Amino acid sequence: MINKVRNICCIGAGYVGGPTMAVFADKCPNLNIFVVDKNKQRVDAWNSEDLTKLPIFERGLDKLISKRRGKNLHFSDNFKKYISEADMIFISVNTPTKTKGLGAGKASDLKWVEASSREIAEYAQGETIVVEKSTLPVKTAQTIKSILDESQSINKDKKFTVLSNPEFLAEGSAIADLEFPDRVLIGGDNLDSINALVNIYLNWIPKDKIITTDLWSSELSKLTANAFLAQRISSINSISALCERTGANIKDVSLAIGTDKRIGKEFLNAGPGFGGSCFKKDILNLVYIYDYYGLHHEAKYWEKVVEINDWQKKRISNLIIEKLFGTVSGKKIAILGFSFKANTNDTRESPAISICKELINEGGNLFVYDPKVSHEQIRIDLNLPEARQEQDLNEGSWSYATSISEAIKSSDAIVIITEWEEFKYLNWKEIKSKMRNPSWIFDTRSIINICEAEKYGLKVWSVGKGSQNISNF
Ligand code: UDX
């Protein structure tokens, strides 16, 4: 059995594959790492001399790429060559929620995982350890295994073992999460293969942080971790609505409960609802699995976490309309932030998408500014061409703003959706002078200094802050 891994191939150069392999290459200079992707444009972007053109933005990633690329880290679209040379292959492809067919809207679409397994079955030589890195429904390793077993039985020179090694990195802090993870989880049923992967991690991770288990427990732990994290956000968001009604302050409530170490202080920020590629998808996967096993009450419990999340977004767009005298028709609204959280250009499941769509449907003219999200991405997400001229601004439109001041000029309201650092300390005096009256600020992340903004005559709504409209029992 393989006890020394030399060549690694990672299928998928996305948000997980790219940063993970960059850190592996940096921490293990003796490994040769080849990241392969079908998307030639993406591969070219990873190979770009200009590091600002890397396909994803992550703090510290450009430094790692410039340090390791061309040495022991390579990006290519040559699957055949690098799969055939690999001792260990990571599957890091995306697994979006199925849009049609059995399990549509809940189950994950495993077509890329299946395609990768088939390519591995065809091209791999000798002994190969296959590691699932993508977030997958429980028992996906079984799918991978059965495809590989088939090829093993035809060609006796091929030998495969499958491991689950879920990724817990969060976007925006991916490099730090990979360098200093809370834990590394490895599931499998072949001790030699598990040890081969443990040995790689031991290059930078203390032994006591490496947890080994069986395949299914590892896969289920990943879904459960994301479901628990998302549940905290829906819980605190549901409390934020109560704070607004009763006059309590969500920040104080979060602080008060978070100091109880059984609860913990992380992940207690109320906001516009969770986004990103994992939370909703993983909870819906869990729901699908529960339903499959006839555990419908448990399925409903987790489904509620997603429902509250959708409601938080709707609740925010509703209250914006309500505060702007019941209509946003023909009004200019500045949207500050479009990514699903700060420090990433990722917009998947961003709360900005549904909030903006609601406001456009109600006739608002939005001017969207985000320091990292591209014009084209916003167009794709809103599924609407940009308003180019004054006459396009009839009712319900969006335009791209290249700066905060362009977005806010003559606006009736500012909606802060992403907690980018540059939105925290705005010059309210100057902003007030550029807006129309009455000038509203909707702070869905509770990041601005309300007193400072109110001092200059701005009207402020901040999530979970209940100083206005307090109603008694
Ligand atoms: C998440 C998990 O954290 C990570 O372990 C897993 O591997 C992938 O999914 P990610 O989606 O990158 O990572 O971002 P995360 O920082 O977890 O935030 C998810 C969403 O929750 C964001 O929209 C964020 O704004 C929101 N959030 C987070 C809150 O609204 N409040 C909080 O207190 C924390």
Coordinates of C-alpha atoms and ligand atoms in Angstrom, one line a residue:
M1 CA 0.0 0.0 0.0
I2 CA 1.1 3.6 -0.6
N3 CA 2.9 4.9 2.4
K4 CA 4.6 7.8 0.8
V5 CA 2.5 10.1 -1.3
R6 CA 4.5 12.1 -3.9
N7 CA 2.0 13.2 -6.6
I8 CA -1.3 14.8 -5.8
C9 CA -4.0 15.6 -8.3
C10 CA -7.0 17.8 -7.3
I11 CA -10.0 17.8 -9.6
G12 CA -11.7 21.2 -9.4
A13 CA -10.0 24.6 -9.2
G14 CA -12.7 26.4 -7.4
Y15 CA -13.2 28.0 -3.9
V16 CA -12.1 24.8 -2.1
G17 CA -9.6 23.1 -4.5
G18 CA -7.6 26.3 -5.3
P19 CA -6.9 27.6 -1.8
T20 CA -6.6 24.1 -0.2
M21 CA -3.9 23.0 -2.7
A22 CA -2.1 26.3 -2.4
V23 CA -1.7 25.6 1.3
F24 CA -0.8 21.9 0.8
A25 CA 1.9 23.0 -1.7
D26 CA 3.3 25.6 0.8
K27 CA 3.3 23.3 3.8
C28 CA 4.6 20.2 1.9
P29 CA 7.3 21.3 -0.5
N30 CA 8.1 17.6 -1.2
L31 CA 4.6 17.0 -2.8
N32 CA 4.0 17.7 -6.5
I33 CA 0.5 19.1 -6.8
F34 CA -1.5 19.4 -10.0
V35 CA -4.9 21.1 -9.9
V36 CA -7.0 20.2 -12.9
D37 CA -10.2 21.8 -14.1
K38 CA -12.3 21.4 -17.3
N39 CA -12.8 25.1 -17.5
K40 CA -9.9 26.3 -19.5
Q41 CA -10.6 29.9 -18.8
R42 CA -10.4 29.3 -15.1
V43 CA -7.2 27.4 -15.5
D44 CA -5.7 30.3 -17.4
A45 CA -6.8 32.7 -14.7
W46 CA -5.0 30.6 -12.1
N47 CA -1.9 30.7 -14.3
S48 CA -2.2 34.4 -14.9
E49 CA 1.0 36.4 -14.3
D50 CA -1.2 39.2 -13.0
L51 CA -2.2 37.9 -9.5
T52 CA -5.2 40.3 -9.3
K53 CA -6.7 38.1 -12.1
L54 CA -6.9 34.9 -10.0
P55 CA -10.4 33.5 -10.3
I56 CA -11.1 33.9 -6.6
F57 CA -10.2 36.5 -4.1
E58 CA -8.9 35.3 -0.7
R59 CA -6.6 37.2 1.6
G60 CA -3.0 35.8 1.4
L61 CA -3.8 33.5 -1.6
D62 CA -1.9 35.6 -4.2
K63 CA 1.3 35.4 -2.0
L64 CA 1.0 31.6 -1.8
I65 CA 0.4 31.2 -5.5
S66 CA 3.4 33.4 -6.4
K67 CA 5.5 31.4 -4.0
R68 CA 4.6 27.9 -5.1
R69 CA 3.2 28.1 -8.6
G70 CA 5.5 26.6 -11.2
K71 CA 7.5 24.9 -8.4
N72 CA 5.3 22.2 -6.8
L73 CA 1.9 23.7 -7.6
H74 CA 0.5 23.6 -11.2
F75 CA -2.9 24.3 -12.8
S76 CA -3.9 22.4 -15.9
D77 CA -6.8 21.0 -17.9
N78 CA -5.0 17.8 -18.7
F79 CA -7.0 15.3 -16.6
K80 CA -5.5 12.2 -18.2
K81 CA -1.9 13.0 -17.5
Y82 CA -2.2 14.2 -13.9
I83 CA -4.8 11.6 -12.8
S84 CA -2.6 8.8 -14.2
E85 CA 0.5 10.1 -12.3
A86 CA -1.2 10.7 -9.0
D87 CA -0.9 8.7 -5.8
M88 CA -3.7 10.6 -4.2
I89 CA -6.6 12.4 -5.9
F90 CA -8.9 15.0 -4.3
I91 CA -12.3 15.5 -5.7
S92 CA -13.2 19.2 -5.1
V93 CA -15.9 19.7 -7.7
N94 CA -19.1 21.6 -7.0
T95 CA -22.3 19.8 -6.0
P96 CA -25.2 22.3 -6.4
T97 CA -28.7 21.5 -5.3
K98 CA -30.6 19.6 -8.0
T99 CA -32.9 21.9 -10.0
K100 CA -35.0 19.1 -11.6
G101 CA -35.8 15.4 -11.3
L102 CA -35.9 13.3 -8.2
G103 CA -35.0 15.3 -5.1
A104 CA -35.2 18.6 -7.0
G105 CA -34.7 21.6 -4.7
K106 CA -33.2 19.5 -1.9
A107 CA -30.8 16.8 -3.0
S108 CA -27.3 17.6 -4.3
D109 CA -26.5 17.2 -8.0
L110 CA -23.7 14.7 -8.1
K111 CA -23.0 14.7 -11.8
W112 CA -19.6 16.3 -11.4
V113 CA -18.6 13.8 -8.7
E114 CA -19.7 11.0 -10.8
A115 CA -17.9 12.3 -13.9
S116 CA -14.7 12.8 -11.8
S117 CA -15.0 9.2 -10.5
R118 CA -15.3 7.9 -14.0
E119 CA -12.3 9.8 -15.2
I120 CA -10.3 8.5 -12.2
A121 CA -11.5 4.9 -13.0
E122 CA -10.3 5.3 -16.6
Y123 CA -7.0 7.1 -16.2
A124 CA -5.6 6.2 -12.7
Q125 CA -2.7 3.7 -12.6
G126 CA -1.7 1.3 -9.8
E127 CA -2.7 2.2 -6.3
T128 CA -4.6 5.4 -5.8
I129 CA -6.2 7.0 -2.8
V130 CA -9.3 9.0 -3.7
V131 CA -10.3 11.7 -1.3
E132 CA -13.7 13.4 -1.3
K133 CA -13.3 17.0 -0.4
S134 CA -16.5 18.5 -1.8
T135 CA -19.4 18.7 0.6
L136 CA -21.5 15.7 -0.2
P137 CA -24.6 13.9 1.0
V138 CA -24.0 11.0 3.3
K139 CA -23.1 7.8 1.5
T140 CA -21.7 9.6 -1.6
A141 CA -18.4 7.8 -1.0
Q142 CA -20.4 4.7 -1.9
T143 CA -21.1 6.1 -5.4
I144 CA -17.5 6.9 -5.9
K145 CA -16.5 3.5 -4.6
S146 CA -18.8 1.5 -6.8
I147 CA -17.6 3.3 -9.9
L148 CA -14.0 2.6 -8.9
D149 CA -14.7 -1.0 -7.8
E150 CA -16.1 -1.7 -11.2
S151 CA -12.9 -0.6 -12.9
Q152 CA -10.8 -2.4 -10.3
S153 CA -12.6 -5.6 -11.1
I154 CA -11.9 -5.2 -14.9
N155 CA -8.3 -4.1 -14.5
K156 CA -6.4 -5.9 -11.8
D157 CA -3.5 -3.4 -11.9
K158 CA -5.8 -0.7 -10.5
K159 CA -6.4 -0.4 -6.8
F160 CA -8.5 2.3 -5.1
T161 CA -9.3 3.3 -1.6
V162 CA -11.8 6.1 -0.8
L163 CA -11.5 8.6 2.0
S164 CA -13.7 11.5 3.2
N165 CA -11.9 14.6 4.2
P166 CA -14.5 17.4 4.4
E167 CA -13.4 21.0 4.2
F168 CA -14.4 23.3 7.0
L169 CA -12.8 26.5 5.6
A170 CA -15.0 29.6 5.4
E171 CA -14.6 32.0 2.5
G172 CA -12.8 35.2 3.3
S173 CA -10.6 33.4 5.9
A174 CA -9.8 30.3 3.8
I175 CA -6.0 30.5 4.1
A176 CA -6.0 31.1 7.8
D177 CA -8.7 28.3 8.3
L178 CA -6.5 25.9 6.3
E179 CA -3.3 26.8 8.1
F180 CA -4.8 26.8 11.6
P181 CA -7.9 24.6 11.4
D182 CA -9.9 23.8 14.6
R183 CA -9.7 20.2 13.4
V184 CA -9.0 18.0 10.4
L185 CA -11.5 15.2 9.8
I186 CA -10.6 12.0 7.9
G187 CA -13.1 9.2 7.4
G188 CA -12.3 5.9 5.8
D189 CA -12.0 2.1 6.2
N190 CA -8.4 1.6 5.1
L191 CA -5.9 2.3 7.8
D192 CA -2.9 2.7 5.4
S193 CA -4.7 5.2 3.3
I194 CA -5.9 7.1 6.4
N195 CA -2.4 7.3 7.6
A196 CA -1.1 8.4 4.3
L197 CA -3.4 11.5 4.5
V198 CA -2.7 12.0 8.2
N199 CA 1.0 12.1 7.4
I200 CA 0.5 14.9 4.9
Y201 CA -1.5 17.0 7.5
L202 CA 1.1 16.3 10.2
N203 CA 3.5 18.6 8.3
W204 CA 1.7 21.6 9.9
I205 CA -1.1 20.3 12.1
P206 CA -0.7 18.9 15.6
K207 CA -1.8 15.3 15.9
D208 CA -4.5 15.9 18.5
K209 CA -6.3 18.1 16.0
I210 CA -6.6 15.3 13.5
I211 CA -9.8 13.2 14.0
T212 CA -10.2 9.9 12.2
T213 CA -13.4 8.0 11.8
D214 CA -15.5 5.9 9.4
L215 CA -16.7 7.3 6.0
W216 CA -20.3 7.9 6.9
S217 CA -19.6 9.6 10.2
S218 CA -17.2 11.9 8.5
E219 CA -19.7 12.8 5.7
L220 CA -22.5 13.3 8.2
S221 CA -20.3 15.5 10.5
K222 CA -19.8 18.0 7.7
L223 CA -23.5 18.4 7.0
T224 CA -24.2 18.6 10.7
A225 CA -21.5 21.2 11.3
N226 CA -23.0 23.5 8.6
A227 CA -26.6 22.8 9.8
F228 CA -25.7 23.8 13.4
L229 CA -23.9 27.0 12.2
A230 CA -26.8 28.0 10.1
Q231 CA -29.2 27.2 12.9
R232 CA -27.4 29.7 15.1
I233 CA -27.9 32.4 12.5
S234 CA -31.6 31.7 12.1
S235 CA -32.0 31.6 15.9
I236 CA -30.3 35.0 16.4
N237 CA -32.1 36.5 13.4
S238 CA -35.4 35.4 14.8
I239 CA -34.5 37.1 18.1
S240 CA -33.5 40.3 16.2
A241 CA -37.1 40.7 15.0
L242 CA -38.2 40.5 18.7
C243 CA -35.6 43.0 19.7
E244 CA -36.9 45.5 17.2
R245 CA -40.4 45.2 18.5
T246 CA -39.6 45.3 22.2
G247 CA -36.8 47.8 22.4
A248 CA -34.0 45.4 23.2
N249 CA -30.6 45.5 21.5
I250 CA -29.5 42.4 19.6
K251 CA -25.8 43.2 20.1
D252 CA -26.3 43.2 23.9
V253 CA -28.4 40.0 23.8
S254 CA -25.7 38.3 21.7
L255 CA -23.0 39.4 24.0
A256 CA -24.9 38.3 27.1
I257 CA -25.7 34.8 25.8
G258 CA -22.3 34.4 24.0
T259 CA -20.3 34.7 27.2
D260 CA -21.9 31.5 28.4
K261 CA -19.2 29.1 27.2
R262 CA -21.7 26.4 26.4
I263 CA -23.2 28.8 23.8
G264 CA -20.0 30.6 22.7
K265 CA -19.6 34.0 21.2
E266 CA -19.0 33.2 17.5
F267 CA -21.8 33.2 14.9
L268 CA -24.2 35.3 16.9
N269 CA -24.3 38.3 14.6
A270 CA -27.8 39.1 13.4
G271 CA -27.9 40.1 9.7
P272 CA -29.8 39.9 6.5
G273 CA -29.8 36.1 6.5
F274 CA -27.0 33.6 5.8
G275 CA -25.8 33.1 2.2
G276 CA -22.9 31.2 0.6
S277 CA -22.7 27.9 -1.2
C278 CA -23.0 25.6 1.8
F279 CA -25.5 26.3 4.5
K280 CA -28.8 26.1 2.5
K281 CA -27.6 23.3 0.3
D282 CA -26.4 21.2 3.3
I283 CA -29.5 21.7 5.3
L284 CA -31.7 20.8 2.4
N285 CA -29.5 17.7 1.9
L286 CA -30.1 16.7 5.5
V287 CA -33.8 17.3 5.1
Y288 CA -33.7 15.0 2.0
I289 CA -31.9 12.3 3.9
Y290 CA -34.4 12.5 6.8
D291 CA -37.3 12.3 4.5
Y292 CA -35.7 9.4 2.7
Y293 CA -35.5 7.5 5.9
G294 CA -39.1 8.4 6.9
L295 CA -38.0 10.8 9.6
H296 CA -40.4 13.6 8.6
H297 CA -40.6 15.4 12.0
E298 CA -36.9 15.8 12.1
A299 CA -36.8 16.9 8.5
K300 CA -39.3 19.7 9.3
Y301 CA -37.2 20.9 12.3
W302 CA -34.2 21.6 10.0
E303 CA -36.4 22.9 7.2
K304 CA -37.5 25.7 9.5
V305 CA -33.9 27.0 9.7
V306 CA -34.1 27.7 6.0
E307 CA -37.6 29.1 6.2
I308 CA -36.5 31.6 8.9
N309 CA -33.6 32.6 6.7
D310 CA -35.8 33.3 3.7
W311 CA -38.2 35.2 6.0
Q312 CA -35.4 37.5 7.4
K313 CA -34.6 38.6 3.8
K314 CA -38.3 39.2 3.0
R315 CA -38.8 41.0 6.4
I316 CA -36.0 43.4 5.5
S317 CA -37.2 44.3 2.0
N318 CA -40.8 44.7 3.4
L319 CA -39.7 47.1 6.1
I320 CA -37.6 49.2 3.7
I321 CA -40.7 49.6 1.5
E322 CA -42.8 50.4 4.6
K323 CA -40.5 53.0 5.9
L324 CA -40.2 54.7 2.5
F325 CA -43.9 55.6 2.8
G326 CA -45.1 52.2 1.5
T327 CA -43.5 52.5 -1.9
V328 CA -40.1 52.5 -3.5
S329 CA -41.4 53.1 -6.9
G330 CA -39.2 55.6 -8.8
K331 CA -36.9 56.1 -5.7
K332 CA -33.2 55.8 -5.9
I333 CA -31.8 53.2 -3.4
A334 CA -28.1 52.7 -2.9
I335 CA -27.1 49.1 -2.2
L336 CA -23.8 48.8 -0.4
G337 CA -22.4 45.3 -0.7
F338 CA -23.5 42.4 -2.9
S339 CA -21.3 39.5 -1.8
F340 CA -22.8 37.1 0.7
K341 CA -20.3 38.3 3.3
A342 CA -17.3 40.6 3.5
N343 CA -13.8 39.7 2.1
T344 CA -15.1 37.5 -0.7
N345 CA -16.3 38.2 -4.2
D346 CA -18.7 35.2 -4.0
T347 CA -22.4 36.0 -4.4
R348 CA -23.8 32.5 -4.2
E349 CA -27.1 32.6 -2.2
S350 CA -26.2 36.2 -1.2
P351 CA -29.1 37.8 0.7
A352 CA -28.4 40.9 -1.5
I353 CA -29.9 39.0 -4.5
S354 CA -33.4 38.5 -3.1
I355 CA -33.5 41.8 -1.3
C356 CA -32.6 43.6 -4.5
K357 CA -35.0 41.6 -6.6
E358 CA -37.9 42.5 -4.2
L359 CA -37.0 46.2 -4.3
I360 CA -36.7 46.2 -8.1
N361 CA -40.1 44.4 -8.3
E362 CA -41.6 47.2 -6.2
G363 CA -40.2 49.7 -8.7
G364 CA -37.0 50.9 -6.9
N365 CA -34.0 52.1 -8.9
L366 CA -31.0 50.5 -7.3
F367 CA -27.4 51.6 -7.6
V368 CA -25.3 48.7 -6.5
Y369 CA -21.7 49.1 -5.2
D370 CA -19.5 46.3 -4.0
P371 CA -15.7 46.5 -3.7
K372 CA -15.1 43.0 -5.1
V373 CA -18.2 41.8 -7.0
S374 CA -18.1 42.4 -10.8
H375 CA -20.7 44.2 -12.8
E376 CA -21.3 41.0 -14.9
Q377 CA -21.9 38.9 -11.8
I378 CA -24.6 41.3 -10.5
R379 CA -26.3 41.1 -13.9
I380 CA -26.3 37.3 -13.8
D381 CA -27.6 37.2 -10.2
L382 CA -30.4 39.7 -10.8
N383 CA -31.1 38.2 -14.2
L384 CA -31.8 41.7 -15.5
P385 CA -29.9 44.0 -17.9
E386 CA -28.5 47.1 -16.3
A387 CA -30.3 50.4 -16.8
R388 CA -28.0 52.4 -19.1
Q389 CA -29.7 55.7 -19.5
E390 CA -31.9 58.0 -17.6
Q391 CA -35.0 56.8 -19.6
D392 CA -34.3 53.2 -18.5
L393 CA -34.9 54.4 -14.9
N394 CA -38.6 54.2 -15.2
E395 CA -39.7 51.8 -12.5
G396 CA -37.6 49.0 -11.2
S397 CA -34.0 48.9 -12.4
W398 CA -30.5 48.4 -11.3
S399 CA -27.2 50.2 -12.2
Y400 CA -23.6 49.5 -11.3
A401 CA -21.9 52.1 -9.2
T402 CA -18.1 52.3 -9.2
S403 CA -17.9 54.1 -5.8
I404 CA -19.9 54.7 -2.7
S405 CA -20.4 58.3 -3.6
E406 CA -21.8 57.4 -7.1
A407 CA -24.2 55.0 -5.4
I408 CA -25.5 57.4 -2.8
K409 CA -25.8 60.6 -4.9
S410 CA -29.4 61.8 -4.8
S411 CA -30.6 58.6 -3.2
D412 CA -33.6 58.3 -0.9
A413 CA -32.1 55.4 1.0
I414 CA -28.9 53.4 1.6
V415 CA -29.1 49.7 2.3
I416 CA -26.0 48.1 3.8
I417 CA -26.1 44.4 3.0
T418 CA -22.4 43.3 3.3
E419 CA -20.3 44.1 6.3
W420 CA -17.3 45.4 4.2
E421 CA -14.9 47.4 6.4
E422 CA -15.3 50.5 4.2
F423 CA -19.0 50.8 5.1
K424 CA -18.3 50.9 8.8
Y425 CA -17.0 54.4 9.0
L426 CA -18.8 56.5 6.5
N427 CA -18.8 60.3 6.5
W428 CA -22.4 60.8 7.5
K429 CA -22.2 64.6 7.2
E430 CA -21.1 64.4 3.6
I431 CA -23.5 61.6 2.8
K432 CA -26.5 63.5 4.2
S433 CA -25.7 66.5 2.0
K434 CA -25.8 64.3 -1.1
M435 CA -29.0 62.4 -0.4
R436 CA -32.6 63.4 -0.9
N437 CA -34.9 64.0 2.1
P438 CA -35.9 62.1 4.2
S439 CA -32.7 60.1 4.0
W440 CA -32.9 56.6 5.3
I441 CA -30.1 54.2 6.2
F442 CA -30.9 50.5 6.5
D443 CA -28.1 48.8 8.2
T444 CA -28.8 45.0 7.9
R445 CA -25.5 44.1 9.6
S446 CA -25.6 46.5 12.5
I447 CA -22.2 47.9 11.7
I448 CA -22.6 51.7 11.7
N449 CA -22.5 54.2 14.5
I450 CA -26.2 55.1 14.7
C451 CA -25.8 58.2 16.9
E452 CA -23.3 59.6 14.6
A453 CA -25.6 59.2 11.5
E454 CA -28.6 60.5 13.4
K455 CA -26.7 63.5 14.5
Y456 CA -26.7 64.7 10.8
G457 CA -30.4 64.1 10.4
L458 CA -30.3 60.7 8.8
K459 CA -33.1 58.2 9.7
V460 CA -31.6 54.8 10.7
W461 CA -33.0 51.3 10.9
S462 CA -30.5 48.8 12.2
V463 CA -31.2 45.1 12.5
G464 CA -32.1 44.0 16.0
K465 CA -32.1 47.6 17.4
G466 CA -35.4 48.4 18.9
S467 CA -35.3 52.0 19.8
Q468 CA -38.1 53.0 17.4
N469 CA -41.7 51.8 17.2
I470 CA -41.6 49.9 20.5
S471 CA -44.9 48.3 21.1
N472 CA -46.2 47.0 24.5
F473 CA -47.8 43.7 25.1
Ligands
UDX1 C1 -19.4 28.0 5.8 C2 -18.8 27.3 7.1 O1 -18.5 28.3 8.0 C3 -17.6 26.5 6.6 O2 -17.1 25.8 7.8 C4 -18.0 25.5 5.6 O3 -16.9 24.8 5.1 C5 -18.6 26.2 4.4 O4 -19.7 27.0 4.8 P1 -18.9 30.2 4.4 O5 -20.2 29.9 3.7 O6 -17.7 30.5 3.6 O7 -18.5 28.9 5.3 O8 -19.1 31.4 5.4 P2 -19.5 31.7 6.9 O9 -18.5 32.6 7.5 O10 -19.8 30.5 7.6 O11 -20.8 32.6 6.7 C6 -22.0 32.0 6.2 C7 -23.1 33.0 6.2 O12 -23.6 33.3 7.5 C8 -22.7 34.4 5.6 O13 -23.8 34.9 4.8 C9 -22.5 35.3 6.8 O14 -22.7 36.6 6.5 C10 -23.6 34.7 7.7 N1 -23.3 34.9 9.1 C11 -22.2 34.4 9.7 C12 -24.2 35.7 9.9 O15 -25.2 36.2 9.4 N2 -23.9 35.9 11.2 C13 -22.8 35.4 11.8 O16 -22.7 35.6 13.0 C14 -22.0 34.6 11.0

